[in-house]
Structure formats: C-alpha cells, structure tokens
GROMACS .gro file of C-alpha atoms in nm:
model
  305
    1MET     CA    1  -2.118  -0.052  -1.038
    2LYS     CA    2  -2.211   0.199  -0.769
    3TYR     CA    3  -2.191  -0.053  -0.483
    4ALA     CA    4  -1.970  -0.353  -0.414
    5PHE     CA    5  -2.049  -0.609  -0.145
    6ILE     CA    6  -1.763  -0.823  -0.017
    7ILE     CA    7  -1.884  -1.138   0.158
    8LEU     CA    8  -1.630  -1.357   0.334
    9HIS     CA    9  -1.726  -1.724   0.299
   10TYR     CA   10  -1.601  -2.023   0.492
   11LYS     CA   11  -1.760  -2.368   0.456
   12ALA     CA   12  -2.127  -2.275   0.527
   13PHE     CA   13  -2.282  -2.282   0.176
   14ASP     CA   14  -2.647  -2.231   0.279
   15ILE     CA   15  -2.566  -1.938   0.507
   16THR     CA   16  -2.356  -1.759   0.245
   17ALA     CA   17  -2.618  -1.822  -0.024
   18ALA     CA   18  -2.888  -1.670   0.201
   19CYS     CA   19  -2.669  -1.362   0.249
   20VAL     CA   20  -2.606  -1.320  -0.125
   21ASP     CA   21  -2.971  -1.380  -0.214
   22SER     CA   22  -3.080  -1.110   0.033
   23ILE     CA   23  -2.848  -0.866  -0.149
   24LEU     CA   24  -2.985  -0.963  -0.490
   25ARG     CA   25  -3.338  -0.886  -0.366
   26LEU     CA   26  -3.246  -0.528  -0.275
   27LYS     CA   27  -3.391  -0.241  -0.473
   28GLY     CA   28  -3.115  -0.120  -0.704
   29SER     CA   29  -2.918  -0.444  -0.682
   30ASN     CA   30  -2.852  -0.414  -1.057
   31GLN     CA   31  -2.608  -0.138  -0.955
   32ALA     CA   32  -2.438  -0.364  -0.700
   33ALA     CA   33  -2.164  -0.620  -0.748
   34VAL     CA   34  -2.125  -0.905  -0.500
   35ILE     CA   35  -1.781  -1.056  -0.448
   36VAL     CA   36  -1.784  -1.374  -0.241
   37VAL     CA   37  -1.438  -1.453  -0.106
   38ASP     CA   38  -1.402  -1.823  -0.028
   39ASN     CA   39  -1.135  -1.835   0.241
   40ALA     CA   40  -0.997  -2.178   0.146
   41SER     CA   41  -1.302  -2.366   0.282
   42GLY     CA   42  -1.172  -2.701   0.162
   43ASN     CA   43  -1.518  -2.860   0.143
   44SER     CA   44  -1.608  -2.761  -0.217
   45SER     CA   45  -1.860  -2.505  -0.092
   46GLY     CA   46  -1.677  -2.226  -0.276
   47GLU     CA   47  -1.705  -2.418  -0.602
   48ALA     CA   48  -2.072  -2.487  -0.526
   49LEU     CA   49  -2.131  -2.113  -0.487
   50GLN     CA   50  -1.954  -2.052  -0.818
   51GLU     CA   51  -2.193  -2.295  -0.983
   52LYS     CA   52  -2.502  -2.149  -0.813
   53TYR     CA   53  -2.426  -1.797  -0.936
   54ARG     CA   54  -2.263  -1.894  -1.267
   55ASN     CA   55  -2.529  -1.709  -1.467
   56VAL     CA   56  -2.561  -1.409  -1.235
   57ASN     CA   57  -2.343  -1.141  -1.393
   58ASN     CA   58  -2.298  -0.924  -1.084
   59VAL     CA   59  -2.186  -1.207  -0.852
   60LYS     CA   60  -1.821  -1.317  -0.854
   61VAL     CA   61  -1.680  -1.596  -0.637
   62LEU     CA   62  -1.310  -1.570  -0.558
   63LEU     CA   63  -1.147  -1.897  -0.450
   64ARG     CA   64  -0.846  -1.851  -0.222
   65SER     CA   65  -0.580  -2.119  -0.184
   66ALA     CA   66  -0.500  -2.038   0.180
   67ASN     CA   67  -0.695  -1.922   0.484
   68ASP     CA   68  -0.477  -1.649   0.628
   69GLY     CA   69  -0.747  -1.455   0.804
   70TYR     CA   70  -1.024  -1.199   0.791
   71SER     CA   71  -0.826  -0.890   0.691
   72ARG     CA   72  -0.624  -1.041   0.406
   73ALA     CA   73  -0.925  -1.218   0.256
   74ASN     CA   74  -1.140  -0.905   0.262
   75ASN     CA   75  -0.851  -0.697   0.128
   76GLU     CA   76  -0.822  -0.936  -0.166
   77GLY     CA   77  -1.194  -0.901  -0.235
   78TYR     CA   78  -1.159  -0.522  -0.209
   79ALA     CA   79  -0.872  -0.518  -0.459
   80LEU     CA   80  -1.086  -0.712  -0.707
   81ALA     CA   81  -1.383  -0.478  -0.649
   82ARG     CA   82  -1.167  -0.173  -0.721
   83GLU     CA   83  -1.014  -0.332  -1.031
   84LEU     CA   84  -1.344  -0.447  -1.185
   85PHE     CA   85  -1.604  -0.200  -1.061
   86ASP     CA   86  -1.451   0.113  -0.898
   87PRO     CA   87  -1.754   0.143  -0.664
   88ASP     CA   88  -1.868   0.452  -0.473
   89PHE     CA   89  -1.952   0.236  -0.170
   90VAL     CA   90  -1.795  -0.087  -0.048
   91ILE     CA   91  -2.004  -0.295   0.194
   92VAL     CA   92  -1.811  -0.565   0.381
   93ALA     CA   93  -2.027  -0.824   0.557
   94ASN     CA   94  -1.990  -1.158   0.729
   95ASN     CA   95  -2.157  -1.443   0.544
   96ASP     CA   96  -2.397  -1.483   0.839
   97VAL     CA   97  -2.547  -1.138   0.776
   98GLU     CA   98  -2.869  -1.074   0.586
   99PHE     CA   99  -3.012  -0.748   0.447
  100PRO     CA  100  -3.384  -0.721   0.532
  101GLN     CA  101  -3.449  -0.363   0.413
  102SER     CA  102  -3.544  -0.358   0.045
  103ASP     CA  103  -3.431   0.008   0.020
  104PHE     CA  104  -3.101  -0.051   0.204
  105LEU     CA  105  -2.891   0.107  -0.074
  106ASP     CA  106  -3.110   0.417  -0.091
  107ARG     CA  107  -3.079   0.455   0.286
  108VAL     CA  108  -2.699   0.434   0.269
  109GLU     CA  109  -2.688   0.704   0.004
  110LYS     CA  110  -2.929   0.928   0.196
  111ILE     CA  111  -2.715   0.903   0.511
  112TYR     CA  112  -2.402   0.978   0.309
  113LYS     CA  113  -2.556   1.292   0.158
  114GLU     CA  114  -2.635   1.418   0.508
  115TYR     CA  115  -2.319   1.318   0.695
  116GLU     CA  116  -2.049   1.245   0.432
  117PHE     CA  117  -1.918   0.954   0.639
  118ALA     CA  118  -1.601   0.761   0.568
  119VAL     CA  119  -1.729   0.445   0.738
  120LEU     CA  120  -2.086   0.365   0.841
  121GLY     CA  121  -2.204   0.096   1.081
  122PRO     CA  122  -2.567  -0.023   1.058
  123ASP     CA  123  -2.796  -0.137   1.336
  124THR     CA  124  -2.674  -0.497   1.361
  125LEU     CA  125  -2.949  -0.708   1.516
  126LYS     CA  126  -2.851  -1.046   1.659
  127THR     CA  127  -3.151  -1.251   1.551
  128ALA     CA  128  -3.123  -1.518   1.822
  129THR     CA  129  -3.156  -1.272   2.110
  130GLY     CA  130  -3.276  -0.938   1.971
  131GLU     CA  131  -2.952  -0.772   2.088
  132HIS     CA  132  -2.831  -0.460   1.905
  133GLN     CA  133  -2.456  -0.518   1.855
  134ASN     CA  134  -2.353  -0.176   1.726
  135PRO     CA  135  -2.159   0.036   1.818
  136VAL     CA  136  -1.890  -0.171   1.989
  137ARG     CA  137  -1.719   0.106   2.189
  138ARG     CA  138  -1.719   0.484   2.213
  139GLU     CA  139  -1.354   0.489   2.107
  140PRO     CA  140  -1.083   0.240   2.010
  141MET     CA  141  -0.892   0.070   2.288
  142SER     CA  142  -0.599   0.258   2.436
  143LEU     CA  143  -0.249   0.110   2.452
  144GLU     CA  144  -0.291   0.050   2.827
  145ARG     CA  145  -0.618  -0.136   2.777
  146ILE     CA  146  -0.496  -0.358   2.493
  147GLU     CA  147  -0.188  -0.452   2.694
  148ALA     CA  148  -0.415  -0.552   2.984
  149GLU     CA  149  -0.636  -0.753   2.744
  150LEU     CA  150  -0.331  -0.931   2.603
  151ALA     CA  151  -0.206  -1.023   2.949
  152ARG     CA  152  -0.550  -1.156   3.048
  153ASP     CA  153  -0.600  -1.361   2.729
  154SER     CA  154  -0.247  -1.502   2.741
  155LYS     CA  155  -0.312  -1.620   3.097
  156LYS     CA  156  -0.641  -1.777   2.987
  157LEU     CA  157  -0.457  -1.972   2.717
  158GLU     CA  158  -0.220  -2.111   2.980
  159GLN     CA  159  -0.521  -2.222   3.189
  160LEU     CA  160  -0.733  -2.343   2.896
  161THR     CA  161  -0.816  -2.691   3.026
  162LEU     CA  162  -0.929  -2.556   3.363
  163LEU     CA  163  -1.131  -2.280   3.196
  164CYS     CA  164  -1.311  -2.529   2.972
  165LEU     CA  165  -1.404  -2.743   3.271
  166ALA     CA  166  -1.532  -2.438   3.463
  167LYS     CA  167  -1.738  -2.326   3.163
  168GLN     CA  168  -1.895  -2.671   3.121
  169VAL     CA  169  -1.988  -2.679   3.492
  170LYS     CA  170  -2.130  -2.326   3.469
  171ASN     CA  171  -2.336  -2.412   3.159
  172PHE     CA  172  -2.473  -2.720   3.334
  173LEU     CA  173  -2.563  -2.539   3.658
  174VAL     CA  174  -2.693  -2.215   3.510
  175GLY     CA  175  -2.866  -2.344   3.198
  176GLU     CA  176  -2.836  -2.223   2.840
  177ARG     CA  177  -3.104  -1.952   2.852
  178LEU     CA  178  -2.986  -1.785   3.174
  179ASN     CA  179  -2.625  -1.815   3.065
  180GLU     CA  180  -2.709  -1.629   2.742
  181LYS     CA  181  -2.878  -1.351   2.942
  182ILE     CA  182  -2.570  -1.318   3.163
  183LYS     CA  183  -2.346  -1.295   2.854
  184GLN     CA  184  -2.571  -1.025   2.706
  185TYR     CA  185  -2.559  -0.824   3.028
  186VAL     CA  186  -2.178  -0.844   3.049
  187HIS     CA  187  -2.150  -0.751   2.682
  188ARG     CA  188  -2.376  -0.447   2.723
  189LYS     CA  189  -2.174  -0.329   3.025
  190SER     CA  190  -1.847  -0.362   2.834
  191ARG     CA  191  -1.983  -0.171   2.532
  192GLY     CA  192  -2.130   0.119   2.724
  193ASP     CA  193  -2.482   0.250   2.747
  194PHE     CA  194  -2.571   0.299   2.380
  195ASP     CA  195  -2.922   0.381   2.261
  196PRO     CA  196  -2.967   0.182   1.936
  197MET     CA  197  -3.213   0.443   1.806
  198ARG     CA  198  -2.959   0.730   1.823
  199VAL     CA  199  -2.693   0.840   1.576
  200TYR     CA  200  -2.333   0.824   1.703
  201GLU     CA  201  -2.024   0.971   1.541
  202ASN     CA  202  -1.658   0.877   1.581
  203VAL     CA  203  -1.729   0.546   1.751
  204CYS     CA  204  -1.588   0.197   1.709
  205ILE     CA  205  -1.829   0.001   1.487
  206PHE     CA  206  -1.892  -0.372   1.476
  207GLY     CA  207  -1.711  -0.574   1.209
  208ALA     CA  208  -2.004  -0.793   1.100
  209CYS     CA  209  -2.107  -0.523   0.851
  210GLN     CA  210  -1.919  -0.206   0.762
  211ILE     CA  211  -1.995   0.040   0.481
  212PHE     CA  212  -1.708   0.238   0.328
  213SER     CA  213  -1.745   0.548   0.113
  214ARG     CA  214  -1.488   0.700  -0.122
  215ARG     CA  215  -1.381   0.930   0.160
  216TYR     CA  216  -1.210   0.619   0.299
  217THR     CA  217  -1.141   0.405  -0.009
  218SER     CA  218  -0.977   0.690  -0.204
  219LEU     CA  219  -0.707   0.700   0.067
  220ARG     CA  220  -0.634   0.330   0.110
  221GLU     CA  221  -0.528   0.045  -0.114
  222LYS     CA  222  -0.631  -0.194   0.164
  223LEU     CA  223  -0.949  -0.174   0.371
  224TYR     CA  224  -0.785  -0.329   0.676
  225CYS     CA  225  -0.426  -0.239   0.756
  226PRO     CA  226  -0.229  -0.356   0.944
  227GLU     CA  227  -0.378  -0.698   0.877
  228THR     CA  228  -0.490  -0.938   1.150
  229PHE     CA  229  -0.615  -1.295   1.122
  230PHE     CA  230  -0.918  -1.229   1.342
  231TYR     CA  231  -1.019  -0.970   1.610
  232TYR     CA  232  -0.939  -0.600   1.671
  233GLU     CA  233  -1.001  -0.495   1.309
  234GLU     CA  234  -1.266  -0.254   1.445
  235ASP     CA  235  -1.017  -0.083   1.677
  236ILE     CA  236  -0.748  -0.052   1.410
  237LEU     CA  237  -1.002   0.094   1.167
  238ALA     CA  238  -1.138   0.342   1.423
  239ARG     CA  239  -0.788   0.453   1.525
  240PHE     CA  240  -0.684   0.513   1.163
  241CYS     CA  241  -0.997   0.719   1.096
  242LEU     CA  242  -0.957   0.927   1.413
  243ASP     CA  243  -0.595   1.001   1.326
  244HIS     CA  244  -0.689   1.108   0.971
  245GLY     CA  245  -1.000   1.311   1.049
  246LEU     CA  246  -1.235   1.059   0.886
  247LYS     CA  247  -1.589   1.021   1.017
  248VAL     CA  248  -1.688   0.677   1.148
  249MET     CA  249  -2.053   0.667   1.243
  250TYR     CA  250  -2.343   0.449   1.353
  251HIS     CA  251  -2.689   0.515   1.211
  252PRO     CA  252  -3.001   0.317   1.306
  253ASP     CA  253  -3.181   0.383   0.975
  254VAL     CA  254  -2.982   0.103   0.812
  255GLN     CA  255  -3.020  -0.242   0.962
  256VAL     CA  256  -2.884  -0.591   0.905
  257TYR     CA  257  -2.964  -0.924   1.069
  258HIS     CA  258  -2.675  -1.118   1.221
  259LEU     CA  259  -2.689  -1.493   1.275
  260GLU     CA  260  -2.346  -1.468   1.446
  261SER     CA  261  -2.042  -1.692   1.417
  262ALA     CA  262  -2.199  -1.952   1.191
  263SER     CA  263  -1.875  -2.035   1.006
  264THR     CA  264  -1.661  -2.036   1.319
  265ALA     CA  265  -1.911  -2.260   1.496
  266MET     CA  266  -1.905  -2.507   1.210
  267ALA     CA  267  -1.527  -2.525   1.200
  268HIS     CA  268  -1.473  -2.531   1.577
  269SER     CA  269  -1.771  -2.708   1.727
  270LYS     CA  270  -1.595  -2.852   2.032
  271LEU     CA  271  -1.570  -2.622   2.333
  272LYS     CA  272  -1.194  -2.646   2.388
  273GLN     CA  273  -1.119  -2.605   2.017
  274ASN     CA  274  -1.348  -2.304   2.000
  275MET     CA  275  -1.197  -2.137   2.308
  276LYS     CA  276  -0.842  -2.207   2.187
  277PHE     CA  277  -0.918  -2.066   1.841
  278LYS     CA  278  -1.071  -1.752   1.991
  279LEU     CA  279  -0.799  -1.686   2.248
  280GLU     CA  280  -0.507  -1.755   2.013
  281ASN     CA  281  -0.647  -1.516   1.755
  282LYS     CA  282  -0.732  -1.251   2.015
  283VAL     CA  283  -0.371  -1.262   2.134
  284ALA     CA  284  -0.237  -1.248   1.777
  285GLY     CA  285  -0.475  -0.969   1.671
  286GLY     CA  286  -0.421  -0.777   1.994
  287SER     CA  287  -0.046  -0.794   1.943
  288VAL     CA  288  -0.083  -0.641   1.594
  289TYR     CA  289  -0.302  -0.362   1.735
  290ARG     CA  290  -0.063  -0.297   2.027
  291ASP     CA  291   0.232  -0.270   1.789
  292TYR     CA  292   0.030  -0.037   1.564
  293LEU     CA  293  -0.044   0.194   1.859
  294LYS     CA  294   0.323   0.192   1.960
  295PHE     CA  295   0.420   0.281   1.603
  296LEU     CA  296   0.176   0.574   1.607
  297GLU     CA  297   0.316   0.698   1.939
  298GLN     CA  298   0.673   0.678   1.807
  299ARG     CA  299   0.576   0.866   1.492
  300LYS     CA  300   0.409   1.143   1.696
  301SER     CA  301   0.716   1.166   1.917
  302ILE     CA  302   0.946   1.202   1.614
  303ASN     CA  303   0.718   1.468   1.461
  304ARG     CA  304   0.726   1.667   1.786
  305GLU     CA  305   1.104   1.664   1.784
   0.00000   0.00000   0.00000
C-alpha cells in the first residue's frame, strides 16, 4: 500500500465510521490502508467497527487492552502499518476528522514532489466555527515558555473548583455564542497571525491530522517519541524535525474537516471532569516535553565540550 491512515478511536462509533468512510471514498483509496486503533474504549465500539469493516480488505481494527494515551496508541498503529504495508506516506488523524477532497491523495503526492517534506499539515477547518486551526505556532515552545505553562497549569489544578465556578458564571453571563467568539480570538492571538491561504515551512502543525513521508518514517521506529498521554506532541515533533533538518510544513491545498474533541467530550461531559482531564494531561505532557528539551540542551553541552 502506498498510503496508510492511522485513526485513533475512542468510544464514538458513528464519528469514527464517518472518518473511515470518507477515506474509503477518496480517489486512489485502493492504494490506502486504514488502521483504526481502538484505545480500550470499553463500550464494544471497537468490536462494532471490526464487524462493520469485516469484509473491507484495506481496513484493519486494532483492539488495545489499555488506554495509555495518544502517542503510544498511534505508535502501535504505526508499527502495524510498517509491518503489513510499508507505506510511502502515513496519515495520522483524529477520529473526528473527515476528508472532503476526493483527490486528497493526489494533492499530498503533488506537494511532496515540489517540497519533499518530512511532515505535512493540512488546512484543518473547524466545522462548527469556520476557524482554520493550522499551523499552531511558528516554532515549538522554548524551555522557558513550557516551564511557565507548567507553573500556570499546575496552579489551575490547585484552584480547580474555583475555576469551574468562575467558568460557569462566565458562560451564563456571556452566552455560548459570544463566549465561543472570545475563545477564537484568544486562540488566534496565541497562534500568531497566520494566513490560511499561504504555505509555511518549519512551523508547529496541529495534531488533528499530520502526514508523514519516508523522509521522516525512514528515521524513526516510533512516530511520536518521547511519548505523552495527551498534549505537546506537536511541539516534540517540531523540535525533533528542526534538530534533524527535516522539513515540517503547512500547505492549504490539502484540507480536512475537524469536528473537534468528540471522543473527549463523550468521555468527560461534566465541566469539572473535563477541566481536570485537560489540565492533568497538559501538566503530564508538558513535563515530558520540558524534560526532552533539557535532555537536548545537555547533549549539546556535552558535544561542545
């Protein structure tokens, strides 16, 4: 197979099925394998997906016995893709992503021929708001910034009950629509002033959909390393590529639709649970990234000596 899609599934059968079906409708999908990684959903949805695609030869559903996070689950899917298919391109996508362009695969190959990228990020359109979510940042977070983020999120965890109350009051006073517009504005400011119609190179690309060529996969047995449960995979990936002279790029000619956080919302529907889940995993993932940056600094220092 020339292409391998890795789709991380958790609980939401209909959403994952819509993602897989959009891949199967692509032109050239007979050259694409789809590996659905069920991250220990525990609600029989993984088995239901196995049954749905039982007679579709290029769809495999991998059932995991434990949910130990985004990186490890995708790495397991990647290992299976390499073993069975040895693809030229590996496309990792959230299960709440859909592929609307019938010639998506042709577009990926055309961009590769022009730029020879290691990792490509598509125009990721948040369907609920029309927001373009890629790129995330112009460069991965520095050690100073991640340490500041860790301190801030750790403090938020300590004040979780008060924060939840403040958020509920804010949502009530401001209203859902205005609150969403405020969030979009803050998000745009934090990302920087990107033009979604321009090509950007050596940027930090959004994790909802990432496309890897052999320029990356030939160097790594794992897509994501060091592994995190959730959060900061984009920064770790961008830092590795910068340090190894690998091109990470955003190109608007490939586009995906993003429903955003469907699985997380299903598993953590209550506000306090959701905030706790997010903050705990940001702290854990941020700690992994901070330690990775410190390791890189130590290695550079040793090499200079």
